[in-house]
mmCIF file of C-alpha atoms in Angstrom:
data_model
loop_
_atom_site.group_PDB
_atom_site.id
_atom_site.type_symbol
_atom_site.label_atom_id
_atom_site.label_comp_id
_atom_site.label_asym_id
_atom_site.label_seq_id
_atom_site.Cartn_x
_atom_site.Cartn_y
_atom_site.Cartn_z
ATOM 1 C CA MET J 289 -14.741 -1.257 21.772
ATOM 2 C CA GLY J 290 -18.067 0.306 22.605
ATOM 3 C CA MET J 291 -16.784 3.602 23.821
ATOM 4 C CA PHE J 292 -15.316 4.409 20.424
ATOM 5 C CA SER J 293 -18.164 3.652 18.194
ATOM 6 C CA ARG J 294 -21.042 5.553 16.900
ATOM 7 C CA ARG J 295 -23.620 4.236 14.521
ATOM 8 C CA TRP J 296 -23.582 5.675 11.122
ATOM 9 C CA ARG J 297 -26.052 4.978 8.479
ATOM 10 C CA SER J 298 -26.444 6.486 5.131
ATOM 11 C CA PRO J 299 -30.062 7.545 4.357
ATOM 12 C CA GLU J 300 -29.683 6.243 0.957
ATOM 13 C CA PHE J 301 -28.512 2.976 1.961
ATOM 14 C CA ASP J 302 -29.910 -0.033 0.140
ATOM 15 C CA ASP J 303 -28.960 -3.602 -0.352
ATOM 16 C CA ASP J 304 -26.113 -3.159 -2.567
ATOM 17 C CA ASP J 305 -22.715 -4.188 -1.538
ATOM 18 C CA VAL J 306 -20.777 -2.062 0.808
ATOM 19 C CA HIS J 307 -17.922 -0.408 -0.977
ATOM 20 C CA VAL J 308 -14.818 0.013 1.198
ATOM 21 C CA LEU J 309 -11.616 1.951 0.194
ATOM 22 C CA ALA J 310 -8.751 0.214 1.987
ATOM 23 C CA VAL J 311 -5.524 2.037 2.499
ATOM 24 C CA ASP J 312 -2.251 0.369 3.513
ATOM 25 C CA ASP J 313 1.478 0.677 2.451
ATOM 26 C CA SER J 314 1.921 -2.961 3.480
ATOM 27 C CA LEU J 315 1.257 -5.610 0.575
ATOM 28 C CA VAL J 316 0.710 -8.300 2.950
ATOM 29 C CA ASP J 317 -1.852 -6.271 5.183
ATOM 30 C CA ARG J 318 -3.567 -5.201 1.908
ATOM 31 C CA LYS J 319 -4.152 -8.688 0.872
ATOM 32 C CA VAL J 320 -5.542 -9.618 4.218
ATOM 33 C CA ILE J 321 -7.841 -6.664 4.658
ATOM 34 C CA GLU J 322 -9.066 -7.189 1.280
ATOM 35 C CA ARG J 323 -9.927 -10.780 1.884
ATOM 36 C CA LEU J 324 -11.416 -9.846 5.274
ATOM 37 C CA LEU J 325 -13.709 -7.415 3.618
ATOM 38 C CA LYS J 326 -14.498 -9.618 0.658
ATOM 39 C CA ILE J 327 -15.582 -12.389 2.842
ATOM 40 C CA THR J 328 -17.927 -9.977 4.754
ATOM 41 C CA SER J 329 -19.601 -9.233 1.326
ATOM 42 C CA CYS J 330 -17.990 -5.840 0.771
ATOM 43 C CA LYS J 331 -16.728 -4.465 -2.521
ATOM 44 C CA VAL J 332 -13.113 -3.566 -1.949
ATOM 45 C CA THR J 333 -10.703 -1.053 -3.620
ATOM 46 C CA ALA J 334 -7.229 -1.312 -2.099
ATOM 47 C CA VAL J 335 -4.466 1.368 -2.422
ATOM 48 C CA ASP J 336 -1.108 1.569 -1.012
ATOM 49 C CA SER J 337 -0.847 5.179 0.221
ATOM 50 C CA GLY J 338 -2.785 8.256 1.349
ATOM 51 C CA TRP J 339 -1.911 10.118 -1.876
ATOM 52 C CA ARG J 340 -3.474 7.107 -3.949
ATOM 53 C CA ALA J 341 -6.474 7.213 -1.856
ATOM 54 C CA LEU J 342 -7.011 10.980 -2.350
ATOM 55 C CA GLN J 343 -6.456 10.448 -6.149
ATOM 56 C CA TYR J 344 -9.028 7.693 -6.129
ATOM 57 C CA LEU J 345 -11.421 10.022 -4.451
ATOM 58 C CA GLY J 346 -10.682 12.956 -6.581
ATOM 59 C CA LEU J 347 -9.230 14.869 -3.734
ATOM 60 C CA ASP J 348 -5.694 15.298 -4.828
ATOM 61 C CA GLN J 349 -6.515 18.520 -6.687
ATOM 62 C CA GLN J 350 -7.144 21.292 -4.467
ATOM 63 C CA GLN J 351 -10.692 21.853 -5.674
ATOM 64 C CA GLU J 352 -12.821 19.595 -3.305
ATOM 65 C CA ASP J 353 -14.903 22.356 -2.335
ATOM 66 C CA ASP J 354 -15.030 24.025 -5.815
ATOM 67 C CA ASP J 355 -18.535 23.709 -7.188
ATOM 68 C CA THR J 356 -17.156 24.181 -10.762
ATOM 69 C CA SER J 357 -15.048 20.973 -10.500
ATOM 70 C CA PRO J 358 -16.438 17.866 -12.633
ATOM 71 C CA PRO J 359 -18.715 15.700 -10.619
ATOM 72 C CA HIS J 360 -17.172 12.352 -9.197
ATOM 73 C CA PHE J 361 -19.026 9.204 -9.358
ATOM 74 C CA VAL J 362 -16.972 7.594 -6.855
ATOM 75 C CA ASN J 363 -19.238 5.947 -4.240
ATOM 76 C CA VAL J 364 -17.367 4.859 -1.121
ATOM 77 C CA ASP J 365 -19.202 3.759 2.031
ATOM 78 C CA LEU J 366 -16.314 3.326 4.384
ATOM 79 C CA ILE J 367 -12.667 4.123 4.307
ATOM 80 C CA ILE J 368 -10.350 1.892 6.344
ATOM 81 C CA THR J 369 -6.722 3.083 6.588
ATOM 82 C CA ASP J 370 -3.470 2.253 8.186
ATOM 83 C CA TYR J 371 -2.011 4.884 10.519
ATOM 84 C CA CYS J 372 1.709 4.586 9.974
ATOM 85 C CA MET J 373 2.475 5.113 6.334
ATOM 86 C CA PRO J 374 5.316 6.772 4.578
ATOM 87 C CA GLY J 375 4.532 10.146 3.063
ATOM 88 C CA MET J 376 1.052 10.737 4.358
ATOM 89 C CA THR J 377 -0.064 9.000 7.615
ATOM 90 C CA GLY J 378 -3.639 7.764 8.099
ATOM 91 C CA TYR J 379 -4.301 10.643 10.402
ATOM 92 C CA GLU J 380 -3.248 13.182 7.772
ATOM 93 C CA LEU J 381 -5.599 11.418 5.212
ATOM 94 C CA LEU J 382 -8.277 11.373 7.750
ATOM 95 C CA LYS J 383 -7.942 15.175 8.217
ATOM 96 C CA LYS J 384 -8.170 15.635 4.250
ATOM 97 C CA ILE J 385 -11.308 13.523 4.113
ATOM 98 C CA LYS J 386 -13.016 15.255 6.903
ATOM 99 C CA GLY J 387 -12.119 18.438 5.339
ATOM 100 C CA SER J 388 -13.755 17.521 2.133
ATOM 101 C CA ALA J 389 -17.329 18.618 1.414
ATOM 102 C CA THR J 390 -17.912 15.406 -0.587
ATOM 103 C CA PHE J 391 -16.526 12.981 1.550
ATOM 104 C CA ARG J 392 -16.587 14.186 4.895
ATOM 105 C CA GLU J 393 -19.639 12.175 5.918
ATOM 106 C CA VAL J 394 -18.019 8.893 4.897
ATOM 107 C CA PRO J 395 -16.748 6.866 8.072
ATOM 108 C CA VAL J 396 -13.199 6.512 8.373
ATOM 109 C CA VAL J 397 -11.632 3.800 10.507
ATOM 110 C CA ILE J 398 -7.967 3.814 11.585
ATOM 111 C CA MET J 399 -5.974 0.619 11.904
ATOM 112 C CA SER J 400 -2.667 0.701 13.885
ATOM 113 C CA SER J 401 -0.240 -2.014 15.345
ATOM 114 C CA GLU J 402 0.461 0.344 18.096
ATOM 115 C CA ASN J 403 -2.315 0.551 20.842
ATOM 116 C CA VAL J 404 -1.277 4.101 21.892
ATOM 117 C CA LEU J 405 -4.274 6.078 23.721
ATOM 118 C CA ALA J 406 -3.086 9.442 22.499
ATOM 119 C CA ARG J 407 -3.025 8.431 19.049
ATOM 120 C CA ILE J 408 -6.548 6.873 19.368
ATOM 121 C CA ASP J 409 -7.820 9.983 21.058
ATOM 122 C CA ARG J 410 -6.431 12.186 18.201
ATOM 123 C CA CYS J 411 -7.947 10.160 15.622
ATOM 124 C CA LEU J 412 -11.315 10.012 17.177
ATOM 125 C CA GLU J 413 -11.198 13.832 17.873
ATOM 126 C CA GLU J 414 -10.456 14.388 14.079
ATOM 127 C CA GLY J 415 -13.718 12.373 13.327
ATOM 128 C CA ALA J 416 -12.546 8.935 12.900
ATOM 129 C CA GLU J 417 -15.311 6.272 13.529
ATOM 130 C CA ASP J 418 -13.363 3.590 15.024
ATOM 131 C CA PHE J 419 -9.855 2.437 15.672
ATOM 132 C CA ILE J 420 -8.765 -1.201 15.188
ATOM 133 C CA VAL J 421 -5.545 -2.521 16.684
ATOM 134 C CA LYS J 422 -3.572 -4.827 14.218
ATOM 135 C CA PRO J 423 -3.464 -7.526 13.316
ATOM 136 C CA VAL J 424 -6.938 -7.225 11.905
ATOM 137 C CA LYS J 425 -9.226 -10.256 12.524
ATOM 138 C CA LEU J 426 -12.464 -11.382 10.957
ATOM 139 C CA SER J 427 -14.216 -10.540 14.004
ATOM 140 C CA ASP J 428 -13.105 -6.949 13.751
ATOM 141 C CA VAL J 429 -14.345 -6.472 10.281
ATOM 142 C CA LYS J 430 -17.712 -8.068 11.013
ATOM 143 C CA ARG J 431 -18.293 -5.948 14.095
ATOM 144 C CA LEU J 432 -17.435 -3.096 11.967
ATOM 145 C CA LYS J 433 -19.594 -3.886 9.146
ATOM 146 C CA ASP J 434 -22.572 -4.955 11.552
ATOM 147 C CA TYR J 435 -22.866 -1.856 13.551
ATOM 148 C CA MET J 436 -22.373 0.429 10.572
ATOM 149 C CA PHE J 437 -24.334 -1.275 7.764
ATOM 150 C CA GLY J 438 -25.961 -4.332 9.313
ATOM 151 C CA THR J 439 -29.552 -3.000 9.679
ATOM 152 C CA THR J 440 -32.792 -4.536 8.671
ATOM 153 C CA THR J 441 -35.125 -2.221 6.749
ATOM 154 C CA THR J 442 -37.221 -1.654 9.721
ATOM 155 C CA HIS J 443 -34.517 0.202 11.355
ATOM 156 C CA LEU J 444 -33.688 2.390 8.608
ATOM 157 C CA HIS J 445 -36.251 5.035 9.205
ATOM 158 C CA THR J 446 -37.773 4.318 12.555
ATOM 159 C CA SER J 447 -34.788 4.322 14.954
ATOM 160 C CA PRO J 448 -32.513 7.351 15.145
ATOM 161 C CA PRO J 449 -28.598 6.930 15.179
ATOM 162 C CA ASN J 450 -28.012 5.467 18.410
ATOM 163 C CA HIS J 451 -24.822 5.984 20.452
ATOM 164 C CA ASN J 452 -25.076 3.085 22.945
ATOM 165 C CA ASN J 453 -22.131 0.787 23.395
ATOM 166 C CA ASN J 454 -23.735 -2.642 22.551
ATOM 167 C CA ILE J 455 -23.936 -4.291 19.094
ATOM 168 C CA ASN J 456 -27.685 -4.404 18.338
ATOM 169 C CA LYS J 457 -28.571 -8.083 18.644
ATOM 170 C CA GLU J 458 -31.224 -7.679 15.860
ATOM 171 C CA ASP J 459 -28.532 -6.553 13.520
ATOM 172 C CA LYS J 460 -27.057 -10.115 13.718
ATOM 173 C CA ALA J 461 -30.289 -11.526 12.244
ATOM 174 C CA THR J 462 -29.378 -9.814 9.043
ATOM 175 C CA LEU J 463 -26.187 -11.656 8.656
ATOM 176 C CA ASN J 464 -26.249 -14.175 5.838
ATOM 177 C CA LYS J 465 -25.943 -18.068 6.244
ATOM 178 C CA ARG J 466 -22.167 -17.923 5.400
ATOM 179 C CA LYS J 467 -21.493 -15.674 8.198
ATOM 180 C CA LEU J 468 -23.655 -17.614 10.560
ATOM 181 C CA GLN J 469 -21.375 -20.440 10.745
ATOM 182 C CA GLU J 470 -18.537 -18.247 12.014
ATOM 183 C CA MET J 471 -20.503 -16.534 14.647
ATOM 184 C CA SER J 472 -19.406 -18.823 17.384
ATOM 185 C CA ASP J 473 -15.881 -17.701 16.485
ATOM 186 C CA ALA J 474 -16.658 -13.836 16.596
ATOM 187 C CA SER J 475 -16.731 -13.452 20.342
ATOM 188 C CA PRO J 476 -16.761 -9.686 21.130
ATOM 189 C CA SER J 477 -14.982 -10.451 24.417
ATOM 190 C CA THR J 478 -11.704 -11.852 22.782
ATOM 191 C CA SER J 479 -11.466 -9.162 20.196
ATOM 192 C CA THR J 480 -8.638 -7.203 21.432
ATOM 193 C CA SER J 481 -9.440 -4.109 19.037
ATOM 194 C CA SER J 482 -12.484 -3.361 21.142
ATOM 195 C CA SER J 483 -10.947 -3.363 24.534
ATOM 196 C CA SER J 484 -10.080 -0.258 26.379
ATOM 197 C CA PRO J 485 -6.523 0.975 25.368
ATOM 198 C CA THR J 486 -3.799 0.689 27.698
ATOM 199 C CA LEU J 487 -1.596 3.681 28.171
ATOM 200 C CA SER J 488 1.725 2.875 26.363
ATOM 201 C CA PRO J 489 4.606 3.401 28.770
ATOM 202 C CA SER J 490 7.220 4.206 26.150
ATOM 203 C CA PRO J 491 6.737 6.923 23.482
ATOM 204 C CA SER J 492 6.424 5.042 20.123
ATOM 205 C CA PRO J 493 7.362 6.657 16.851
ATOM 206 C CA SER J 494 4.388 7.347 14.631
ATOM 207 C CA MET T 55 -8.175 -44.063 3.069
ATOM 208 C CA ALA T 56 -5.615 -44.677 5.705
ATOM 209 C CA ALA T 57 -2.970 -42.704 3.983
ATOM 210 C CA VAL T 58 -5.020 -39.612 3.934
ATOM 211 C CA ALA T 59 -5.976 -40.029 7.625
ATOM 212 C CA GLN T 60 -2.213 -40.320 8.457
ATOM 213 C CA LEU T 61 -1.387 -37.388 6.489
ATOM 214 C CA GLN T 62 -4.207 -35.442 8.231
ATOM 215 C CA ARG T 63 -2.928 -36.618 11.571
ATOM 216 C CA GLN T 64 0.493 -35.364 10.662
ATOM 217 C CA PHE T 65 -0.824 -32.133 9.650
ATOM 218 C CA ILE T 66 -2.653 -31.637 12.959
ATOM 219 C CA GLU T 67 0.324 -32.692 14.948
ATOM 220 C CA TYR T 68 2.692 -30.279 13.023
ATOM 221 C CA THR T 69 0.455 -27.352 13.126
ATOM 222 C CA THR T 70 -0.108 -28.029 16.783
ATOM 223 C CA SER T 71 3.529 -28.156 17.582
ATOM 224 C CA LEU T 72 4.386 -24.959 15.510
ATOM 225 C CA HIS T 73 1.818 -23.260 17.823
ATOM 226 C CA ASN T 74 3.136 -24.638 20.982
ATOM 227 C CA GLU T 75 6.738 -23.629 20.038
ATOM 228 C CA GLY T 76 5.609 -20.114 19.298
ATOM 229 C CA TYR T 77 6.424 -20.110 15.655
ATOM 230 C CA LEU T 78 2.810 -19.375 14.687
ATOM 231 C CA ASP T 79 0.182 -17.746 16.864
ATOM 232 C CA ASP T 80 -3.512 -17.198 16.441
ATOM 233 C CA GLN T 81 -3.299 -14.905 13.640
ATOM 234 C CA PHE T 82 -2.111 -17.689 11.327
ATOM 235 C CA THR T 83 -5.290 -19.654 12.254
ATOM 236 C CA GLN T 84 -7.257 -16.552 11.524
ATOM 237 C CA LEU T 85 -5.892 -16.577 7.967
ATOM 238 C CA GLN T 86 -6.741 -20.285 7.596
ATOM 239 C CA LYS T 87 -10.263 -19.382 8.293
ATOM 240 C CA LEU T 88 -10.334 -17.067 5.356
ATOM 241 C CA GLN T 89 -9.453 -19.757 2.967
ATOM 242 C CA ASP T 90 -12.303 -21.593 1.214
ATOM 243 C CA GLU T 91 -13.318 -23.236 -2.168
ATOM 244 C CA SER T 92 -13.446 -19.900 -3.814
ATOM 245 C CA ASN T 93 -9.940 -19.003 -2.374
ATOM 246 C CA PRO T 94 -8.146 -22.307 -1.797
ATOM 247 C CA ASP T 95 -4.703 -20.713 -1.958
ATOM 248 C CA PHE T 96 -5.185 -17.677 0.331
ATOM 249 C CA VAL T 97 -2.786 -18.660 2.841
ATOM 250 C CA VAL T 98 -0.048 -19.637 0.517
ATOM 251 C CA GLU T 99 -0.368 -16.437 -1.423
ATOM 252 C CA VAL T 100 -0.269 -14.238 1.571
ATOM 253 C CA VAL T 101 2.653 -15.995 3.098
ATOM 254 C CA SER T 102 4.509 -15.852 -0.288
ATOM 255 C CA LEU T 103 4.015 -12.159 -0.222
ATOM 256 C CA TYR T 104 5.323 -12.178 3.322
ATOM 257 C CA PHE T 105 8.434 -14.198 2.171
ATOM 258 C CA GLU T 106 9.111 -11.622 -0.650
ATOM 259 C CA ASP T 107 8.571 -8.692 1.526
ATOM 260 C CA SER T 108 10.744 -10.096 4.336
ATOM 261 C CA GLU T 109 13.763 -10.836 2.014
ATOM 262 C CA LYS T 110 13.633 -7.310 0.776
ATOM 263 C CA LEU T 111 13.510 -5.978 4.306
ATOM 264 C CA LEU T 112 16.385 -8.192 5.499
ATOM 265 C CA ASN T 113 18.582 -6.943 2.652
ATOM 266 C CA ASN T 114 17.567 -3.374 3.429
ATOM 267 C CA LEU T 115 18.325 -3.918 6.977
ATOM 268 C CA ALA T 116 21.768 -5.284 6.309
ATOM 269 C CA THR T 117 22.608 -2.389 4.050
ATOM 270 C CA ALA T 118 21.399 0.225 6.524
ATOM 271 C CA LEU T 119 23.448 -1.235 9.197
ATOM 272 C CA GLN T 120 26.507 -1.206 7.132
ATOM 273 C CA GLN T 121 26.480 2.585 6.536
ATOM 274 C CA LYS T 122 29.305 4.625 7.989
ATOM 275 C CA ILE T 123 26.679 6.659 9.693
ATOM 276 C CA VAL T 124 23.735 4.607 10.537
ATOM 277 C CA ASP T 125 20.242 6.175 10.112
ATOM 278 C CA TYR T 126 18.416 4.511 13.133
ATOM 279 C CA LYS T 127 15.106 6.069 12.084
ATOM 280 C CA GLN T 128 15.438 4.335 8.662
ATOM 281 C CA VAL T 129 16.481 0.962 10.441
ATOM 282 C CA ASP T 130 13.563 1.371 12.950
ATOM 283 C CA SER T 131 11.197 2.136 10.005
ATOM 284 C CA HIS T 132 12.205 -1.353 8.257
ATOM 285 C CA VAL T 133 11.881 -3.182 11.565
ATOM 286 C CA HIS T 134 8.482 -1.843 12.181
ATOM 287 C CA GLN T 135 7.348 -2.919 8.676
ATOM 288 C CA PHE T 136 8.738 -6.419 9.339
ATOM 289 C CA LYS T 137 7.113 -6.619 12.736
ATOM 290 C CA GLY T 138 3.702 -5.454 11.061
ATOM 291 C CA SER T 139 3.765 -8.102 8.484
ATOM 292 C CA SER T 140 4.964 -10.799 10.703
ATOM 293 C CA SER T 141 2.163 -10.099 12.994
ATOM 294 C CA SER T 142 -0.265 -10.009 10.104
ATOM 295 C CA ILE T 143 0.558 -13.693 9.334
ATOM 296 C CA GLY T 144 1.257 -14.996 12.755
ATOM 297 C CA ALA T 145 4.888 -15.290 12.675
ATOM 298 C CA GLN T 146 5.125 -14.597 16.265
ATOM 299 C CA ARG T 147 8.845 -15.442 17.183
ATOM 300 C CA VAL T 148 9.932 -13.180 14.222
ATOM 301 C CA ALA T 149 7.549 -10.319 15.593
ATOM 302 C CA THR T 150 9.090 -10.739 19.010
ATOM 303 C CA VAL T 151 12.683 -10.172 17.648
ATOM 304 C CA CYS T 152 11.540 -7.231 16.005
ATOM 305 C CA VAL T 153 10.231 -5.709 19.180
ATOM 306 C CA HIS T 154 13.847 -6.100 20.822
ATOM 307 C CA PHE T 155 15.218 -4.650 17.570
ATOM 308 C CA ARG T 156 13.249 -1.662 17.875
ATOM 309 C CA ASN T 157 14.496 -0.935 21.461
ATOM 310 C CA PHE T 158 18.160 -1.134 20.226
ATOM 311 C CA CYS T 159 17.103 1.300 17.470
ATOM 312 C CA GLU T 160 15.917 3.718 19.932
ATOM 313 C CA GLU T 161 19.125 3.311 21.980
ATOM 314 C CA LYS T 162 21.058 3.780 18.752
ATOM 315 C CA ASN T 163 22.839 0.627 19.852
ATOM 316 C CA LEU T 164 24.734 -0.748 16.886
ATOM 317 C CA GLU T 165 25.925 -3.842 18.391
ATOM 318 C CA GLY T 166 22.502 -4.874 19.523
ATOM 319 C CA CYS T 167 20.975 -4.054 16.153
ATOM 320 C CA VAL T 168 23.609 -6.094 14.385
ATOM 321 C CA ARG T 169 22.758 -9.134 16.858
ATOM 322 C CA CYS T 170 19.065 -8.584 16.332
ATOM 323 C CA LEU T 171 19.428 -8.617 12.620
ATOM 324 C CA GLN T 172 21.221 -12.017 12.858
ATOM 325 C CA GLN T 173 18.505 -13.251 15.099
ATOM 326 C CA LEU T 174 15.767 -11.948 12.785
ATOM 327 C CA LYS T 175 17.486 -13.857 9.932
ATOM 328 C CA GLN T 176 17.393 -17.017 11.817
ATOM 329 C CA GLU T 177 13.877 -16.790 12.958
ATOM 330 C CA TYR T 178 12.825 -15.959 9.520
ATOM 331 C CA ILE T 179 14.597 -18.682 8.021
ATOM 332 C CA LEU T 180 13.247 -21.240 10.658
ATOM 333 C CA VAL T 181 9.516 -19.939 10.228
ATOM 334 C CA ARG T 182 9.824 -20.061 6.383
ATOM 335 C CA SER T 183 11.064 -23.693 6.350
ATOM 336 C CA LYS T 184 8.305 -24.713 8.644
ATOM 337 C CA LEU T 185 5.736 -22.985 6.770
ATOM 338 C CA GLU T 186 6.939 -24.494 3.556
ATOM 339 C CA ALA T 187 6.913 -27.988 5.142
ATOM 340 C CA LEU T 188 3.262 -27.303 6.242
ATOM 341 C CA PHE T 189 2.196 -26.339 2.793
ATOM 342 C CA ARG T 190 3.832 -29.289 1.293
ATOM 343 C CA LEU T 191 1.860 -31.421 3.736
ATOM 344 C CA GLU T 192 -1.323 -29.672 2.788
ATOM 345 C CA GLN T 193 -0.522 -30.468 -0.892
ATOM 346 C CA GLN T 194 0.106 -34.151 -0.191
ATOM 347 C CA ILE T 195 -3.303 -34.344 1.622
ATOM 348 C CA VAL T 196 -5.118 -32.455 -1.183
ATOM 349 C CA GLN T 197 -3.260 -34.616 -3.922
ATOM 350 C CA ALA T 198 -4.276 -37.936 -2.018
ATOM 351 C CA GLY T 199 -7.986 -36.805 -2.227
ATOM 352 C CA GLY T 200 -8.380 -35.576 1.296
ATOM 353 C CA GLN T 201 -9.389 -32.377 3.079
ATOM 354 C CA ILE T 202 -7.075 -30.120 5.087
ATOM 355 C CA PRO T 203 -8.280 -30.263 8.644
ATOM 356 C CA MET T 204 -9.465 -27.050 10.270
ATOM 357 C CA MET T 205 -7.516 -26.121 13.159
ATOM 358 C CA GLU T 206 -9.212 -24.337 16.251
#
C-alpha cells in the first residue's frame, strides 16, 4: 500500500472525532462502511451519490469559488467514495472536490471492487489520497485512519509531513484500548488493498 | 449448561462447514467482528439489506433478459451491483457466478446469461437459507443464555 499513501494532517487537528463523508450507491456497502468508520471512532455522514455528496458540501451550485456565497460550516476531515456509481462516478466527484477552493485540501479515498492499475493511477493523479480495493475490511479503515489522523501531539508541530511508506509505529500507541484487542487481526501483510495492483488482463467497464 | 454448549458447538461446526463449502468467505467473518454489545444485530441487519437488494436485482435481471432487444450494459450493471454486495457480505459462491455472468454479458451471449441467472438464483436461495439457519442458531444460543462463539 505504501506507494499510494502520503501523510496528511490538518494543522487545526485536535482530539475531536474525525468526520468522514462516505459516498456509495450500494445500501449494503454504505451500512458496512458506516460501521467500519464508527468502530474506529469516526463520525460518519453517508450519502448514496456523488450529487448528494456535492449537495452536502455545498458544491452543487456553481459558486464554490465565489467569495460572495454564504459560508458553509460543513467540517469534513475525509471523503471516502466508491468509484463505480451511476450518474457521477467517484472519479468525477474527486475532480469536483479537488477543483473546489473550500474542499480541495480534504483527503479523498477511492474504493473500488476492481483492481485496475490504470484506474488507480488516474485517481491518484487527480489527487486521491489512497485507493482501497473492495470489500473493505476493518484493517483498511484502521490503517487509513492511523496514517492520516493517528498522531500524538508531539508529532503535530515537530515532524513535517512524511512521504515514507511505513506506518509510523508510534501512531499505534495512540490507539485506544478497544482497538488494541483487534491489533492482532490487523496485519498489514494480509490487507489486499495495500498490495501492489496487478495489471488487469481484460478491460473492465467503469 | 450442556444445552448451550451443544448449541455453541453446532454453531461452530455449521459456520466452519459454510466456509469450507465456499458459501461464505472471510468477509463474513469480518462483519461478525464488527458486531458487539452496542450493535448486537449488525450482521443480521446488513444481511437483511443484502436479501432485499438481491431480490430486486434478480427481478431486474429477469426483466432485462426478457426484453426483445437485450441491453447488455444494463444487465452487466445489475450483475456488477450484485457481485459487489455479495462480496461485501462474503457470499462467495454468489459472487463467483456473477463473474461468469459478466463474461457472458461482455460476449452478449443471451443463452449464457440466462443460464447464469438461473445459477445465480439457485446460489442466492442456498446462501439465504443457510444464513437464515445460522441466525436461528444464534438466536437459540442467546435465548438459552449463552454467548455466540467468535469465529477466527
